[in-house]
């Protein structure tokens, strides 16, 4: 009878932890699996964060995937993030982000989808009105205008 293989080493740290998106209260993290699993498959990842300038790391949670959305962060606060890999033998050293991240809504220029109207002929008699619906998407404080007047704050 063969003996089962038992993991004797904890895994190497995950590789390249990146913050791929933020909002005014969240950070979306992704990372790559460790180069070495320690002889046992990776069972999950432990994600931690701390406000910049503090020494206390807070365990946010565990994930079996190589990504996590961290919620409940404070807007305009700078945070450090790190992740550890876990196998049957233990927990790896942490892999941190390259630099601290300020939690805020990113400013992304608004875009308008004109694809539904570009090939249409619009005919309107004098003094009649018509409406054109144009989908607009943005992640910033957008102000909409109607007939040269502010329509709605963003």
mmCIF file of C-alpha atoms in Angstrom:
data_model
loop_
_atom_site.group_PDB
_atom_site.id
_atom_site.type_symbol
_atom_site.label_atom_id
_atom_site.label_comp_id
_atom_site.label_asym_id
_atom_site.label_seq_id
_atom_site.Cartn_x
_atom_site.Cartn_y
_atom_site.Cartn_z
ATOM 1 C CA UNK A 1 0.000 0.000 0.000
ATOM 2 C CA UNK A 2 1.311 3.438 -0.852
ATOM 3 C CA UNK A 3 1.597 6.215 1.676
ATOM 4 C CA UNK A 4 -0.319 9.429 0.979
ATOM 5 C CA UNK A 5 1.755 12.441 0.049
ATOM 6 C CA UNK A 6 1.656 15.082 2.759
ATOM 7 C CA UNK A 7 2.490 18.705 2.094
ATOM 8 C CA UNK A 8 5.534 19.733 4.071
ATOM 9 C CA UNK A 9 5.980 23.285 2.812
ATOM 10 C CA UNK A 10 3.683 26.231 2.751
ATOM 11 C CA UNK A 11 3.253 27.767 -0.707
ATOM 12 C CA UNK A 12 5.229 30.632 -2.178
ATOM 13 C CA UNK A 13 3.461 34.010 -2.026
ATOM 14 C CA UNK A 14 0.940 34.811 -4.753
ATOM 15 C CA UNK A 15 2.402 36.814 -7.609
ATOM 16 C CA UNK A 16 1.540 40.346 -8.674
ATOM 17 C CA UNK A 17 -1.341 41.673 -6.612
ATOM 18 C CA UNK A 18 -3.123 44.456 -8.524
ATOM 19 C CA UNK A 19 -5.979 46.819 -7.708
ATOM 20 C CA UNK A 20 -7.907 46.843 -10.992
ATOM 21 C CA UNK A 21 -10.784 49.140 -10.012
ATOM 22 C CA UNK A 22 -12.017 51.355 -7.190
ATOM 23 C CA UNK A 23 -15.243 53.123 -6.335
ATOM 24 C CA UNK A 24 -15.924 55.521 -3.482
ATOM 25 C CA UNK A 25 -16.062 52.551 -1.045
ATOM 26 C CA UNK A 26 -14.592 49.461 -2.766
ATOM 27 C CA UNK A 27 -11.410 48.058 -4.263
ATOM 28 C CA UNK A 28 -11.317 45.200 -6.747
ATOM 29 C CA UNK A 29 -8.187 43.039 -6.402
ATOM 30 C CA UNK A 30 -6.709 40.361 -8.673
ATOM 31 C CA UNK A 31 -3.530 38.297 -8.345
ATOM 32 C CA UNK A 32 -1.642 35.421 -9.927
ATOM 33 C CA UNK A 33 -1.194 32.008 -8.329
ATOM 34 C CA UNK A 34 2.097 31.271 -6.554
ATOM 35 C CA UNK A 35 5.004 29.902 -8.543
ATOM 36 C CA UNK A 36 5.363 27.018 -6.071
ATOM 37 C CA UNK A 37 2.441 25.354 -4.272
ATOM 38 C CA UNK A 38 4.573 23.691 -1.556
ATOM 39 C CA UNK A 39 3.688 20.173 -2.716
ATOM 40 C CA UNK A 40 -0.040 20.533 -2.076
ATOM 41 C CA UNK A 41 -2.735 22.266 -4.061
ATOM 42 C CA UNK A 42 -3.652 25.805 -3.090
ATOM 43 C CA UNK A 43 -6.777 25.686 -0.904
ATOM 44 C CA UNK A 44 -7.492 29.404 -0.984
ATOM 45 C CA UNK A 45 -6.227 32.916 -0.448
ATOM 46 C CA UNK A 46 -6.408 35.246 2.554
ATOM 47 C CA UNK A 47 -6.875 38.941 1.726
ATOM 48 C CA UNK A 48 -5.897 41.686 4.165
ATOM 49 C CA UNK A 49 -5.852 45.484 4.125
ATOM 50 C CA UNK A 50 -4.758 48.408 6.282
ATOM 51 C CA UNK A 51 -5.096 52.151 6.157
ATOM 52 C CA UNK A 52 -1.794 53.717 5.170
ATOM 53 C CA UNK A 53 0.245 54.784 8.168
ATOM 54 C CA UNK A 54 -1.136 52.080 10.477
ATOM 55 C CA UNK A 55 0.568 48.829 11.467
ATOM 56 C CA UNK A 56 -2.587 46.749 11.955
ATOM 57 C CA UNK A 57 -3.559 44.481 9.064
ATOM 58 C CA UNK A 58 -7.254 43.560 8.924
ATOM 59 C CA UNK A 59 -8.247 40.182 7.485
ATOM 60 C CA UNK A 60 -11.042 40.969 5.036
ATOM 61 C CA UNK A 61 -11.789 37.424 3.985
ATOM 62 C CA UNK A 62 -10.825 34.298 2.095
ATOM 63 C CA UNK A 63 -11.292 33.425 -1.552
ATOM 64 C CA UNK A 64 -10.832 30.272 -3.580
ATOM 65 C CA UNK A 65 -10.538 32.464 -6.686
ATOM 66 C CA UNK A 66 -7.694 34.797 -7.591
ATOM 67 C CA UNK A 67 -9.809 37.904 -7.117
ATOM 68 C CA UNK A 68 -11.788 39.708 -4.437
ATOM 69 C CA UNK A 69 -13.962 42.797 -4.097
ATOM 70 C CA UNK A 70 -13.247 44.594 -0.814
ATOM 71 C CA UNK A 71 -16.228 46.630 0.364
ATOM 72 C CA UNK A 72 -16.769 49.125 3.184
ATOM 73 C CA UNK A 73 -13.642 51.209 2.597
ATOM 74 C CA UNK A 74 -13.549 54.934 3.366
ATOM 75 C CA UNK A 75 -13.487 57.368 0.447
ATOM 76 C CA UNK A 76 -10.296 59.433 -0.020
ATOM 77 C CA UNK A 77 -8.399 57.127 2.352
ATOM 78 C CA UNK A 78 -5.161 55.490 1.240
ATOM 79 C CA UNK A 79 -4.945 51.713 1.733
ATOM 80 C CA UNK A 80 -2.372 48.944 1.417
ATOM 81 C CA UNK A 81 -3.544 45.466 0.386
ATOM 82 C CA UNK A 82 -1.929 42.060 0.572
ATOM 83 C CA UNK A 83 -2.813 38.433 -0.137
ATOM 84 C CA UNK A 84 -1.506 35.104 1.184
ATOM 85 C CA UNK A 85 -1.851 31.635 -0.338
ATOM 86 C CA UNK A 86 -2.967 28.694 1.807
ATOM 87 C CA UNK A 87 -2.301 24.956 1.384
ATOM 88 C CA UNK A 88 -2.446 21.906 3.699
ATOM 89 C CA UNK A 89 0.976 22.736 5.205
ATOM 90 C CA UNK A 90 0.292 26.364 6.042
ATOM 91 C CA UNK A 91 0.096 29.934 4.825
ATOM 92 C CA UNK A 92 2.552 31.748 2.554
ATOM 93 C CA UNK A 93 4.306 35.012 3.140
ATOM 94 C CA UNK A 94 2.158 37.936 1.935
ATOM 95 C CA UNK A 95 2.271 39.561 -1.481
ATOM 96 C CA UNK A 96 1.394 43.243 -1.338
ATOM 97 C CA UNK A 97 0.407 45.832 -3.893
ATOM 98 C CA UNK A 98 3.222 47.813 -5.481
ATOM 99 C CA UNK A 99 1.960 51.036 -3.877
ATOM 100 C CA UNK A 100 -0.873 52.338 -1.733
ATOM 101 C CA UNK A 101 -4.235 53.061 -3.364
ATOM 102 C CA UNK A 102 -6.582 55.989 -2.692
ATOM 103 C CA UNK A 103 -10.217 54.882 -2.577
ATOM 104 C CA UNK A 104 -12.254 57.101 -4.882
ATOM 105 C CA UNK A 105 -14.535 56.965 -7.875
ATOM 106 C CA UNK A 106 -12.321 57.098 -10.969
ATOM 107 C CA UNK A 107 -12.957 59.902 -13.417
ATOM 108 C CA UNK A 108 -13.761 58.312 -16.765
ATOM 109 C CA UNK A 109 -14.827 60.563 -19.594
ATOM 110 C CA UNK A 110 -18.477 60.173 -20.604
ATOM 111 C CA UNK A 111 -19.240 58.401 -23.876
ATOM 112 C CA UNK A 112 -22.387 58.536 -25.982
ATOM 113 C CA UNK A 113 -23.589 55.575 -28.037
ATOM 114 C CA UNK A 114 -24.694 57.056 -31.359
ATOM 115 C CA UNK A 115 -24.802 53.729 -33.210
ATOM 116 C CA UNK A 116 -28.608 53.549 -33.234
ATOM 117 C CA UNK A 117 -29.078 56.941 -34.927
ATOM 118 C CA UNK A 118 -26.124 57.385 -37.279
ATOM 119 C CA UNK A 119 -27.866 55.909 -40.344
ATOM 120 C CA UNK A 120 -31.353 57.245 -39.708
ATOM 121 C CA UNK A 121 -32.983 60.079 -41.595
ATOM 122 C CA UNK A 122 -34.917 62.331 -39.239
ATOM 123 C CA UNK A 123 -37.573 64.606 -40.715
ATOM 124 C CA UNK A 124 -39.318 67.179 -38.584
ATOM 125 C CA UNK A 125 -41.722 69.918 -39.637
ATOM 126 C CA UNK A 126 -41.088 73.446 -38.479
ATOM 127 C CA UNK A 127 -42.413 74.102 -34.951
ATOM 128 C CA UNK A 128 -42.746 70.364 -34.177
ATOM 129 C CA UNK A 129 -40.539 68.764 -31.581
ATOM 130 C CA UNK A 130 -38.850 65.407 -31.538
ATOM 131 C CA UNK A 131 -36.774 63.451 -29.063
ATOM 132 C CA UNK A 132 -33.636 61.445 -29.653
ATOM 133 C CA UNK A 133 -32.592 59.046 -26.891
ATOM 134 C CA UNK A 134 -28.808 58.701 -26.714
ATOM 135 C CA UNK A 135 -27.361 56.313 -24.100
ATOM 136 C CA UNK A 136 -24.573 57.994 -22.119
ATOM 137 C CA UNK A 137 -22.202 56.138 -19.824
ATOM 138 C CA UNK A 138 -19.588 57.560 -17.470
ATOM 139 C CA UNK A 139 -17.961 57.093 -14.099
ATOM 140 C CA UNK A 140 -17.570 60.678 -13.027
ATOM 141 C CA UNK A 141 -19.677 63.584 -11.929
ATOM 142 C CA UNK A 142 -21.537 64.112 -15.188
ATOM 143 C CA UNK A 143 -23.868 67.013 -15.901
ATOM 144 C CA UNK A 144 -26.496 66.549 -18.599
ATOM 145 C CA UNK A 145 -27.722 69.464 -20.686
ATOM 146 C CA UNK A 146 -31.014 69.942 -22.529
ATOM 147 C CA UNK A 147 -31.564 72.878 -24.877
ATOM 148 C CA UNK A 148 -28.481 74.580 -23.450
ATOM 149 C CA UNK A 149 -29.818 74.303 -19.890
ATOM 150 C CA UNK A 150 -28.614 71.992 -17.157
ATOM 151 C CA UNK A 151 -30.954 68.976 -17.082
ATOM 152 C CA UNK A 152 -29.724 66.823 -14.224
ATOM 153 C CA UNK A 153 -26.735 66.753 -11.909
ATOM 154 C CA UNK A 154 -24.573 63.590 -12.191
#
